[in-house]
Coordinates of C-alpha atoms and ligand atoms in Angstrom, one line a residue:
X81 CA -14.1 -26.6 -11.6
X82 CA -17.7 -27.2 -11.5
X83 CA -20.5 -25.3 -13.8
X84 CA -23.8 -24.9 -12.4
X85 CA -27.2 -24.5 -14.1
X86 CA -30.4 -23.2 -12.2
X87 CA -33.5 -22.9 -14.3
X88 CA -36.3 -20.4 -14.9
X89 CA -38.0 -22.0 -11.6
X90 CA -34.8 -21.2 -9.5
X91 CA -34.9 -17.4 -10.6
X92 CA -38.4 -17.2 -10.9
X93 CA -38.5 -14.8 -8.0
X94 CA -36.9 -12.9 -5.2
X95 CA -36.9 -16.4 -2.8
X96 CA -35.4 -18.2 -5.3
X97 CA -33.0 -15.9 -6.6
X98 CA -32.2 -15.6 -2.8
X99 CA -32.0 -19.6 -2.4
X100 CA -29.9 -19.3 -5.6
X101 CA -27.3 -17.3 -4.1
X102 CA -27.2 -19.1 -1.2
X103 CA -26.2 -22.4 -3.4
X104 CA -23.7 -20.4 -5.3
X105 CA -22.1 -19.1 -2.4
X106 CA -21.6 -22.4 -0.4
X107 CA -20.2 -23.9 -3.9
X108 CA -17.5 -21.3 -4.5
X109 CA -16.5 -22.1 -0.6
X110 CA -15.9 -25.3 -1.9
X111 CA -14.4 -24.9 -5.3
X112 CA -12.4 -22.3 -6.5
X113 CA -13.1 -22.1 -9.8
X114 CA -17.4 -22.1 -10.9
X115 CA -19.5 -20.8 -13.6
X116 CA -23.3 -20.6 -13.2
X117 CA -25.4 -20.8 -16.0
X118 CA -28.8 -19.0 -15.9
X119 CA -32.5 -19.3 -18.0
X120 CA -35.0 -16.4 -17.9
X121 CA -37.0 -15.8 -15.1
X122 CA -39.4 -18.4 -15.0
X123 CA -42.6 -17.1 -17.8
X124 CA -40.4 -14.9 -19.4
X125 CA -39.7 -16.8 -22.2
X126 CA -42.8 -17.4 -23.2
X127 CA -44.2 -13.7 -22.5
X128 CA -41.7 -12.5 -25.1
X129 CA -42.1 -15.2 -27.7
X130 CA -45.9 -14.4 -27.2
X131 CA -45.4 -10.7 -27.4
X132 CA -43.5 -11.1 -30.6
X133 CA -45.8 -13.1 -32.7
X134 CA -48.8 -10.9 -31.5
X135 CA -47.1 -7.7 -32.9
X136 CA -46.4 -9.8 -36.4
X137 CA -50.1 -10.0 -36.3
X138 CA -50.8 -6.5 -35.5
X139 CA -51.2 -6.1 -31.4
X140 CA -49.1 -4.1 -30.1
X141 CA -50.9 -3.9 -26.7
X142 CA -48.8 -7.5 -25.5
X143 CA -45.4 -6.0 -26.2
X144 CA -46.1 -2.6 -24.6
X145 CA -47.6 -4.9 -21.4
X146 CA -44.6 -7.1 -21.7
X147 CA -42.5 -4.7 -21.2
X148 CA -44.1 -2.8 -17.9
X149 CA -44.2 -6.2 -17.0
X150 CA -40.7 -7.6 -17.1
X151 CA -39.6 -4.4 -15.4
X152 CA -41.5 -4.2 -12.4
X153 CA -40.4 -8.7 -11.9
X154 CA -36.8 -8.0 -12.4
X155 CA -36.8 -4.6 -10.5
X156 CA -38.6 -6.1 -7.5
X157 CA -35.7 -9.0 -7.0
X158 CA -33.5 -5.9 -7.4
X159 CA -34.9 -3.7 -4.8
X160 CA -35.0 -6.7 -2.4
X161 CA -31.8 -8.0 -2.9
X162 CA -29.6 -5.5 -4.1
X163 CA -29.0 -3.3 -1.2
X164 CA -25.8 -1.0 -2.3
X165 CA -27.9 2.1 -4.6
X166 CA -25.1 1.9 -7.1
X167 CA -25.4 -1.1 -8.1
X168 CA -29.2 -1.4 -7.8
X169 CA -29.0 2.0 -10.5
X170 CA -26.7 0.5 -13.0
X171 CA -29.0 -2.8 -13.2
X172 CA -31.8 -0.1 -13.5
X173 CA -29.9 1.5 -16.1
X174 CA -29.1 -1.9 -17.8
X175 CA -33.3 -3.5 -17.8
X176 CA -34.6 -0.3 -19.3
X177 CA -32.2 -0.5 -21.9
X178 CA -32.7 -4.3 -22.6
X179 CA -36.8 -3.5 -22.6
X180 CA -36.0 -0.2 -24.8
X181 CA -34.8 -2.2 -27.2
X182 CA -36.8 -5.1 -27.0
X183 CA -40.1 -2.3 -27.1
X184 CA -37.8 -1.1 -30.8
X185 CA -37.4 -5.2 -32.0
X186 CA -41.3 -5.7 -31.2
X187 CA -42.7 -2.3 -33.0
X188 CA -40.6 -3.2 -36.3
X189 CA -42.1 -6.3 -36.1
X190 CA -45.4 -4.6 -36.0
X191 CA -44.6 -2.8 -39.1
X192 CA -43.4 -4.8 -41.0
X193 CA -46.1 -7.3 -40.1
X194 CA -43.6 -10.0 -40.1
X195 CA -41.4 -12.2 -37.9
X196 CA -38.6 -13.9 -38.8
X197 CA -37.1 -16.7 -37.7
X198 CA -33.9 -14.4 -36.5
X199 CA -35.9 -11.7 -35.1
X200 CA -37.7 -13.8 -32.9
X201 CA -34.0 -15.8 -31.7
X202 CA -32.8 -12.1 -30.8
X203 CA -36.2 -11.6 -29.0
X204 CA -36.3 -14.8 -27.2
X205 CA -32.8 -14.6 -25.9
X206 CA -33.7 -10.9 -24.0
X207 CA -34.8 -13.0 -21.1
X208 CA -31.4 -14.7 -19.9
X209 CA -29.8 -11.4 -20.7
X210 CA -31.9 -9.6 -17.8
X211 CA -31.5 -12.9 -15.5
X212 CA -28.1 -13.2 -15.8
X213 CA -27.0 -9.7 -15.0
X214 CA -29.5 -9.4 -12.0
X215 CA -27.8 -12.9 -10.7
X216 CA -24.6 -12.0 -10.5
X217 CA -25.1 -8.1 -8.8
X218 CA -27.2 -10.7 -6.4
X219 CA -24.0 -12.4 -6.2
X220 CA -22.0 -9.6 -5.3
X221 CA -24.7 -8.6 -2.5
X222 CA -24.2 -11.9 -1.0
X223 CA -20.6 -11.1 -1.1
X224 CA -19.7 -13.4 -3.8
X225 CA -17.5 -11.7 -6.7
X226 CA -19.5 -12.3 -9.5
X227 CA -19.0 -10.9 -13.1
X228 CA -21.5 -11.0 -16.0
X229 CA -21.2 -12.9 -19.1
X230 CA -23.4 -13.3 -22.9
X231 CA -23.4 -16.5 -23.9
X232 CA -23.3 -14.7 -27.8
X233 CA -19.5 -14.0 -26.9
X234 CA -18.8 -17.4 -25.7
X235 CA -20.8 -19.8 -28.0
X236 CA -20.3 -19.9 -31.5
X237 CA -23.3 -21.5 -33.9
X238 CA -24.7 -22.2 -37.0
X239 CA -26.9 -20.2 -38.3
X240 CA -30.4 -22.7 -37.9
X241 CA -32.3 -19.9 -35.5
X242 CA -34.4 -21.0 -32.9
X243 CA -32.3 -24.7 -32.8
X244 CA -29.1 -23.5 -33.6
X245 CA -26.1 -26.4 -33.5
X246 CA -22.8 -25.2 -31.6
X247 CA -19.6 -25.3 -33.6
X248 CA -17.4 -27.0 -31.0
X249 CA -13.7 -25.4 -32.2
X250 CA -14.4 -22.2 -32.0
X251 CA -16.6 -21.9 -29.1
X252 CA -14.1 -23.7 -26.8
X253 CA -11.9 -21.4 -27.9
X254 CA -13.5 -18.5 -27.3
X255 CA -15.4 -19.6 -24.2
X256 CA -11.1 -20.4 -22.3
X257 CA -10.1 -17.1 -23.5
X258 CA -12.7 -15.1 -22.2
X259 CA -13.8 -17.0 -19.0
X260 CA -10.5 -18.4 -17.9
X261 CA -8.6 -14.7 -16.6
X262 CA -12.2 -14.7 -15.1
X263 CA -11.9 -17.6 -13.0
X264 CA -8.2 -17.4 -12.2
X265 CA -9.1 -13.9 -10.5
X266 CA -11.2 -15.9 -8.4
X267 CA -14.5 -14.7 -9.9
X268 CA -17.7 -16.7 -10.2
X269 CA -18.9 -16.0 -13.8
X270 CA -22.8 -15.8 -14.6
X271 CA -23.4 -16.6 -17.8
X272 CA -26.8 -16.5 -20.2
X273 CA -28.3 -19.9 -20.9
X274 CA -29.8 -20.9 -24.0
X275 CA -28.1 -18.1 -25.9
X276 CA -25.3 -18.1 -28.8
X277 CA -24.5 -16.0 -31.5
X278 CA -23.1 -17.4 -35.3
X279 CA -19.6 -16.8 -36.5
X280 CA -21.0 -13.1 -37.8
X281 CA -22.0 -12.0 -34.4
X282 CA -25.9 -12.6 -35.0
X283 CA -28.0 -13.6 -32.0
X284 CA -29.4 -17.6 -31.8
X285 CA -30.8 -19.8 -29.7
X286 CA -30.3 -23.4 -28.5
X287 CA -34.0 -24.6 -28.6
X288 CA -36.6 -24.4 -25.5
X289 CA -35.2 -25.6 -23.0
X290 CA -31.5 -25.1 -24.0
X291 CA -30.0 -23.5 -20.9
X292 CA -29.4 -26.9 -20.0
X293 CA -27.3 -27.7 -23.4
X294 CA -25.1 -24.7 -23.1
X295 CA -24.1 -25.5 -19.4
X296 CA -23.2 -28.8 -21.2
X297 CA -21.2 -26.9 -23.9
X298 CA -19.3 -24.8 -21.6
X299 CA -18.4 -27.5 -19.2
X300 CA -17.0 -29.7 -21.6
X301 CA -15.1 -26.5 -23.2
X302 CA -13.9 -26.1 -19.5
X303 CA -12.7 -29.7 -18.6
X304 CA -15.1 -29.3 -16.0
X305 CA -15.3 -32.0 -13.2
X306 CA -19.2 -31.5 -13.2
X307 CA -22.4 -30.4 -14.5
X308 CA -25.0 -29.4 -12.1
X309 CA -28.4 -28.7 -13.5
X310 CA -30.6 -26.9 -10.4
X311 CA -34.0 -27.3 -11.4
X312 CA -37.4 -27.5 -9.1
X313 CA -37.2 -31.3 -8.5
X314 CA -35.2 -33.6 -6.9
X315 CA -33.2 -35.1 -9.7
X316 CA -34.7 -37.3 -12.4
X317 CA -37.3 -39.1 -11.2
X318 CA -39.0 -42.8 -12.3
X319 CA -41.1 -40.7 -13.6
X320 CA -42.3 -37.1 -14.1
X321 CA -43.6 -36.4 -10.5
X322 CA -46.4 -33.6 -11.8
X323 CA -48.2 -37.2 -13.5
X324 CA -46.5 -39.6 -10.7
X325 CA -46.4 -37.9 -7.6
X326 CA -44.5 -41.2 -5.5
X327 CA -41.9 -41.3 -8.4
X328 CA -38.7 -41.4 -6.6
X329 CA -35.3 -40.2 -7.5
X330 CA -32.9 -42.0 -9.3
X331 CA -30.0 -42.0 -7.8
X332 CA -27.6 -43.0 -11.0
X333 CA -28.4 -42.8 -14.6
X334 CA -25.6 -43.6 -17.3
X335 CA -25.2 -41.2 -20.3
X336 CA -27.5 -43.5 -22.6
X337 CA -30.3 -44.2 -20.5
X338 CA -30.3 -39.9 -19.5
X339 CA -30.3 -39.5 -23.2
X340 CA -32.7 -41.4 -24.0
X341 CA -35.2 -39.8 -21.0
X342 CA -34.5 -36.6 -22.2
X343 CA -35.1 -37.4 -25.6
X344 CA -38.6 -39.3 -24.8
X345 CA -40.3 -35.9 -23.3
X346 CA -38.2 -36.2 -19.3
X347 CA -38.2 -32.4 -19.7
X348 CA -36.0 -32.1 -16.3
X349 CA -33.0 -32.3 -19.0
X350 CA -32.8 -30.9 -22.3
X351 CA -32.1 -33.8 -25.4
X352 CA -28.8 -32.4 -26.3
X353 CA -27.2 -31.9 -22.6
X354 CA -25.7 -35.4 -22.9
X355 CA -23.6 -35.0 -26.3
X356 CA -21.5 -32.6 -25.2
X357 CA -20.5 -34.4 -21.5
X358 CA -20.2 -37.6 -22.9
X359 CA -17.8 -36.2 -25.3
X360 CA -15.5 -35.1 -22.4
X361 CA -17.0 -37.8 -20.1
X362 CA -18.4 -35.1 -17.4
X363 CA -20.4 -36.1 -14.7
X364 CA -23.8 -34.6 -15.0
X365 CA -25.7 -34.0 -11.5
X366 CA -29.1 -33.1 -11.4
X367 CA -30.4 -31.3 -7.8
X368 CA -33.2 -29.7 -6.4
X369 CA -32.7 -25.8 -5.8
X370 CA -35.4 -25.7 -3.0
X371 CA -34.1 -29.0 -1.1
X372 CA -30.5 -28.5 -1.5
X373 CA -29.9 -30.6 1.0
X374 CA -32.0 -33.8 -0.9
X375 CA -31.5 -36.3 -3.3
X376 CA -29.9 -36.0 -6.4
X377 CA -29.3 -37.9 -9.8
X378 CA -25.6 -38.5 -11.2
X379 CA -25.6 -39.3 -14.9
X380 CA -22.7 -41.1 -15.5
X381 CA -20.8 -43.5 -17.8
X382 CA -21.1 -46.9 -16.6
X383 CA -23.0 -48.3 -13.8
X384 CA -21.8 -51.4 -12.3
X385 CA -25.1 -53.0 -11.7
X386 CA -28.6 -51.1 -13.0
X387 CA -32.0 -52.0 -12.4
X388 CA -33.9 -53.0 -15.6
X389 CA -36.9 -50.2 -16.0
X390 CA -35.7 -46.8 -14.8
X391 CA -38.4 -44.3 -15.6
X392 CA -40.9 -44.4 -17.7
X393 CA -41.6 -40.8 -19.8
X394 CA -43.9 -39.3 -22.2
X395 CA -43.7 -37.4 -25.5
X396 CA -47.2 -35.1 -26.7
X397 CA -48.3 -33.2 -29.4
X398 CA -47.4 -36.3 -31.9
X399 CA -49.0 -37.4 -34.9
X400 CA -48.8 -41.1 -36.1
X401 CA -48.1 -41.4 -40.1
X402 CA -49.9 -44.3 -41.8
X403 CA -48.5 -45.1 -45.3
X404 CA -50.8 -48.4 -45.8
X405 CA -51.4 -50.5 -49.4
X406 CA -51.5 -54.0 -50.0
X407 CA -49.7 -52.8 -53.5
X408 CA -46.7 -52.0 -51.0
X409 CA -46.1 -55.8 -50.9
X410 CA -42.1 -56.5 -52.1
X411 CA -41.5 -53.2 -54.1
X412 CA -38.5 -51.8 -53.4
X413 CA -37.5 -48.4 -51.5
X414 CA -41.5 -47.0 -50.5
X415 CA -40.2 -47.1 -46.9
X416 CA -36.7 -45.1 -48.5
X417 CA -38.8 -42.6 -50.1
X418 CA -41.3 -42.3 -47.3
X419 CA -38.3 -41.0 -45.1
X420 CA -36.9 -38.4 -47.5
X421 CA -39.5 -36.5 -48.0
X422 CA -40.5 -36.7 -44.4
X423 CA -36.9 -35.2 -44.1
X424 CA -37.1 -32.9 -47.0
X425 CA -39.8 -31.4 -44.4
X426 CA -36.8 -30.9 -41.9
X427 CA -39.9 -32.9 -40.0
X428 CA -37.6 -35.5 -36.7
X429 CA -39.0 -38.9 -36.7
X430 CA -39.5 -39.9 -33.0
X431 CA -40.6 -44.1 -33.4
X432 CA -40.8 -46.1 -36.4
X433 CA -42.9 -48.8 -35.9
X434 CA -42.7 -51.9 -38.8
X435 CA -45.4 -54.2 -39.2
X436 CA -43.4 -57.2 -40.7
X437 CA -46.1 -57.4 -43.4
X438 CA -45.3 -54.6 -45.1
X439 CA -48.6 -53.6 -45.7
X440 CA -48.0 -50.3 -44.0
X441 CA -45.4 -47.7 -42.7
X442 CA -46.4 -45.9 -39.5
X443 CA -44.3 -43.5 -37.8
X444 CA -44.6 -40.3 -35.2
X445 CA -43.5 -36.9 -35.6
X446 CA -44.3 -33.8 -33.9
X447 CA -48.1 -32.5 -34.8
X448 CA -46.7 -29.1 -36.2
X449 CA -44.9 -30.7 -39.2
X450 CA -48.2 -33.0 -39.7
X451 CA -49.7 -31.0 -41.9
X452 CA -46.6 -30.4 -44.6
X453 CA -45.1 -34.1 -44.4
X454 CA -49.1 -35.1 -45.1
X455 CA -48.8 -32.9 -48.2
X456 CA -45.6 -33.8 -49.3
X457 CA -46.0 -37.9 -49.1
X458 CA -49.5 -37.8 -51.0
X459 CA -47.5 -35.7 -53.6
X460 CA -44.3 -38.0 -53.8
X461 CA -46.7 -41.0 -54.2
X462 CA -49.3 -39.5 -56.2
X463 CA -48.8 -42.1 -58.7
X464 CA -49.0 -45.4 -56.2
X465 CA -52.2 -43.7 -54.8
X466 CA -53.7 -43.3 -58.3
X467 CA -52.8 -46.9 -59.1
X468 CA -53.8 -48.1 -55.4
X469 CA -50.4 -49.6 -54.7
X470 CA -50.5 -47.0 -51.7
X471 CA -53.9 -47.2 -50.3
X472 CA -53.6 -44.3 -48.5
X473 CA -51.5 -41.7 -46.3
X474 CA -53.1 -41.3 -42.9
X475 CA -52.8 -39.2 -40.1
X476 CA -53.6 -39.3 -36.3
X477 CA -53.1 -36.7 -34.0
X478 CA -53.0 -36.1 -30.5
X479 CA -50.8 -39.4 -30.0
X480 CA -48.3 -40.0 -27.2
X481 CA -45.5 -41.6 -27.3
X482 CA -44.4 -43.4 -23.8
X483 CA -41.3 -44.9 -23.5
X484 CA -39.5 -47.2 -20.7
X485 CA -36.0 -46.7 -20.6
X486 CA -33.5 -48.6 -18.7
X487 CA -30.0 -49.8 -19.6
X488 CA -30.8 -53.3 -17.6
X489 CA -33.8 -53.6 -19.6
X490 CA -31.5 -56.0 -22.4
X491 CA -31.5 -59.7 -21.4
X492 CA -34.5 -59.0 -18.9
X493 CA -37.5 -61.2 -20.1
X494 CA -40.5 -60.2 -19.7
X495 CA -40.5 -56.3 -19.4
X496 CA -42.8 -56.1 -22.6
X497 CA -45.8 -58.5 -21.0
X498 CA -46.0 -57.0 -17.7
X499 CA -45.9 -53.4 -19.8
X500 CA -49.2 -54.8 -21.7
X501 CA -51.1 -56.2 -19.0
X502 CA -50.8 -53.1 -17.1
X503 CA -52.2 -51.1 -20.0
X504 CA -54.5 -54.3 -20.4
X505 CA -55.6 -54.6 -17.0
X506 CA -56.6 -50.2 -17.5
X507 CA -58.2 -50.7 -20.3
X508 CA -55.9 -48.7 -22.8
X509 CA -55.7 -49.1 -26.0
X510 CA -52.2 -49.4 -27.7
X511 CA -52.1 -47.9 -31.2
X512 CA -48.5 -48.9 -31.9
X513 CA -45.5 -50.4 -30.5
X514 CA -41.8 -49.7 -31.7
X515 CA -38.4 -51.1 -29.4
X516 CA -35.3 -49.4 -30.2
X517 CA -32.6 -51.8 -31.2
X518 CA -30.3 -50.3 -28.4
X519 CA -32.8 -52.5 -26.1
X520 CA -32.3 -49.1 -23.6
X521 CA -36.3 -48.4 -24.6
X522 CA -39.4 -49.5 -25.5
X523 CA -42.0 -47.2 -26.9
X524 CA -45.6 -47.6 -27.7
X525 CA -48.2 -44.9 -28.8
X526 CA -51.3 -43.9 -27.4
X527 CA -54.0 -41.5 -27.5
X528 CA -53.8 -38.2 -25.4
X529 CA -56.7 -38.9 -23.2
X530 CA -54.9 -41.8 -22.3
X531 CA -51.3 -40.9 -21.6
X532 CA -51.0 -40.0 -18.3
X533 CA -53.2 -43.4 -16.9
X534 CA -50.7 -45.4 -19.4
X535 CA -47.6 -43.8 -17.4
X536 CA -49.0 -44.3 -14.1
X537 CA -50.0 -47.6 -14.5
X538 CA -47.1 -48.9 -15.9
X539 CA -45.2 -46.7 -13.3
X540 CA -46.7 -48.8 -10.6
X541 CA -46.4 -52.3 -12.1
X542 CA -42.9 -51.6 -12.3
X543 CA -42.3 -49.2 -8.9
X544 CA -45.0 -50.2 -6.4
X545 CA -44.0 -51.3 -3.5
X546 CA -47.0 -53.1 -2.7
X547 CA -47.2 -55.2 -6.2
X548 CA -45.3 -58.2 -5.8
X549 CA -44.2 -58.1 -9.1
X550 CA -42.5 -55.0 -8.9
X551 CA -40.1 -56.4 -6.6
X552 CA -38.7 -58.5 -9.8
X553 CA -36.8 -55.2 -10.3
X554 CA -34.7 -55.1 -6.9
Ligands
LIG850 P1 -36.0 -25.8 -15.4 O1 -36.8 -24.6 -15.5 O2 -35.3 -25.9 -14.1 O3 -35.1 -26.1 -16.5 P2 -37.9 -27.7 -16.4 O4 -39.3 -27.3 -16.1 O5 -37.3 -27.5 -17.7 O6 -37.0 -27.0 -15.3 O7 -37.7 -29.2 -15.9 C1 -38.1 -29.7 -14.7 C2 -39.5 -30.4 -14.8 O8 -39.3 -31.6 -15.5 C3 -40.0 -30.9 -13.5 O9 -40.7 -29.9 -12.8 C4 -40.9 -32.1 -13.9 O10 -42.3 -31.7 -13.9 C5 -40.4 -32.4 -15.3 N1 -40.1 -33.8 -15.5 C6 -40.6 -34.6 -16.5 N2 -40.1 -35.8 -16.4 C7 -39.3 -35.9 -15.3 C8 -38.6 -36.9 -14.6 N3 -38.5 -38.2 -15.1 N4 -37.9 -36.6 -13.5 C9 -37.9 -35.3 -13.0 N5 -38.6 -34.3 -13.6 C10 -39.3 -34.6 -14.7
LIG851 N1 -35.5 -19.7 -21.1 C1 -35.4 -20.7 -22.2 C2 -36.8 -21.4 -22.3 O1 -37.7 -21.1 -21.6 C3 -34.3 -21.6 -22.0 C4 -34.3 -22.5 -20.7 O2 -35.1 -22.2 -19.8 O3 -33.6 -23.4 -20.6 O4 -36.9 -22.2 -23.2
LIG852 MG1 -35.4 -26.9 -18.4

């Protein structure tokens, strides 16, 4: 059984949905049983998340456009692809209804002047549940028999909207019963990405990007005997190709060093994806939905021999905490206080960097909890900073984190230097340095304007054929 993701890219329009098809159809010729998981259209997303907070803050012109919008890009695939009028009529019937009722959801937001953290997870979601239905009547045009499924009927979650967590029991269970007579009838199921629903019924999400995570969730339910995420690249590259463009693929990745990509801002696969395969120890394959023929990426557990530095990645829209005072110096559990309020803030702490001094705490977490963990740490320590044991509490913003990950990295001397004379040799300043103990990464912060020469000049002292030293690596 293999389950296959394709991402807003690969649907994005009537070529791709076509291209798609084609993938899904050569699949099912070669495996009897296969689930496709599908995002939103490309944009649509983000033209109903957009739609939504406008009408909380009184427009109601972006929701109406929205609307006209969505209708005209998923009846155009429609009318090109879907040739038998029935079918093409019952979609019809099916969009207007979904856009009726996202039109209601957008003008109570308007009234009320207020969105909520589940109204917008029900808004959000609308986009994989006019995808998903338009993929598989494609399907069926292409003569593959296709049925469509929510994902809210399948995955159960808590109730933490917009990043929901899956409950694994129930979601297995429900995911066999319902998709299992599916299969067995020799049907290729389409299924909503990024979509769940908690034990009540009510609509959440998996976090941006999370089509990828519930491909993960469903194929490990399934005791599936792959993954395939179909995105717009080939594979996982050394690096992302829009900064890079002679990164290359990577041909293997093991679970840890995929994570840890993902995690550092390789947006090609969603943080979470990994958990669940590991879990079941599923093959995850990363491919290229418009060169199907190309290279691909196959995340697995082991690799019996690994280069050291794999890809190198960046994380944006960080901000570096300073907590710096010479008073610091030997009293106990600042650094243990520092990190509950920053978690009281529900605020995820990408890099800790010590100094061994202890003159200062510095660490990076995204730029929209800034303002609150700010707040909260001068108010935990209002004491220390009125006695000057805490100097100050310091932010920067507009920091990047980039990390070089590679599972060969441990035992490798000298990954570090050649990482800082590259930087040196550009001119870049480094505004902090953290290595995880796992010895899979090391990270190191700079500013913005910097980020993407960082990346592509360590990328070629590590990947350039034409540097000598690169060829350390082979
Ligand atoms: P999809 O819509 O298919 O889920 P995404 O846009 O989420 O696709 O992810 C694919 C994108 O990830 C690529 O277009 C690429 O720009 C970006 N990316 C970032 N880092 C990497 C990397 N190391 N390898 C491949 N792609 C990367
Ligand atoms: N459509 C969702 C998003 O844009 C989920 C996904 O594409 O994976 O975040
Ligand atoms: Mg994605």
């Amino acid at each position: 059984m293999l389950v296959l993701k394709f991402g807003g890219t690969s649907v994005g329009n009537t070529q791709a949905i076509a291209q798609t098809a084609e993938i899904i159809k050569h699949t099912r010729e070669l495996d009897d049983q296969v689930v496709i998981v599908t995002s939103a259209m490309s944009g649509v997303t983000n033209t109903l998340i957009q739609a939504a907070y406008a009408a909380a803050d009184g427009d109601e012109q972006p929701y109406r456009e929205a609307r006209s919008d969505l209708l005209l890009k998923h009846q155009l695939v429609a009318g090109q692809l879907i040739e038998d009028g029935v079918e093409r009529a019952a979609y019809g019937r099916l969009i207007d209804e979904r856009l009726r009722s996202f039109e209601r959801l957008c003008h109570s937001i308007y009234v009320l002047g207020e969105l909520t953290a589940r109204g917008l997870d029900v808004v959000s979601g609308m986009g994989e549940r006019m995808s998903a239905p338009l993929l598989a009547a494609v399907l069926r045009a292409y003569g593959v028999d296709s049925d469509y499924v929510n994902a809210g009927e399948l995955i159960v979650t808590d109730n933490n909207f917009g990043n929901a967590s899956p409950l694994l029991e129930p979601t297995c269970e429900q995911t066999s019963a319902r998709l299992r007579p599916l299969l067995e009838q020799g049907k290729v199921v389409v299924v909503t990405g990024f979509v769940a629903a908690t034990t009540d019924g009510v609509a959440t999400t998996l976090g941006r990007g999370g089509s990828d995570y519930s491909a993960a969730i469903l194929g490990s339910c399934l005791g599936a005997d792959e993954v395939q995420i179909w995105t717009d690249v080939d594979g996982v590259l050394t690096a992302d190709p829009r900064i890079v463009p002679n990164a290359k693929t990577l041909p293997e990745l093991t679970y840890t060093e995929a994570a840890e990509l993902a995690y550092f801002g390789a947006r090609v696969l969603h943080p979470k994806t990994i958990l669940p395969a590991i879990e079941a120890s599923i093959p995850i394959r990363v491919a290229n939905t418009f060169n199907a023929a190309g290279p691909t990426t196959l995340v697995v557990p082991k690799l019996s021999n690994g280069h050291s530095v794999k890809a190198i990645t960046a994380i944006r829209d960080l901000t570096l905490v300073n907590v710096e005072g010479r008073g610091m110096i030997g009293v106990p559990g600042i650094a243990a206080r520092t990190f509950q309020a920053v978690a009281d803030v529900g605020a995820n702490v990408l890099m800790i960097s010590q100094s061994s001094s202890e003159q200062s705490i510095c660490f990076s977490i995204p730029q929209h909890d800034a303002e609150q963990v700010i707040e909260t740490l001068r108010g935990v320590f209002s004491d220390e900073l009125d006695r000057h044991f805490i100097d100050r509490v310091r932010a920067q913003h507009n920091i990047v984190i980039i990390a070089v990950v590679g599972a060969g990295m441990r035992g490798t001397p000298g990954i570090s230097g050649r990482i800082f004379s590259a930087l040196g040799e550009a001119k870049i300043n480094v505004i902090a340095l953290a290595q995880g103990s796992s010895e899979v990464n090391i990270s190191l912060v700079v500013d913005d304007e910097d980020a993407d020469e960082a990346v592509r000049r360590i990328h070629d002292a590590f990947f350039n054929d034409e540097d000598p030293r690169s060829k350390i690596q082979s």
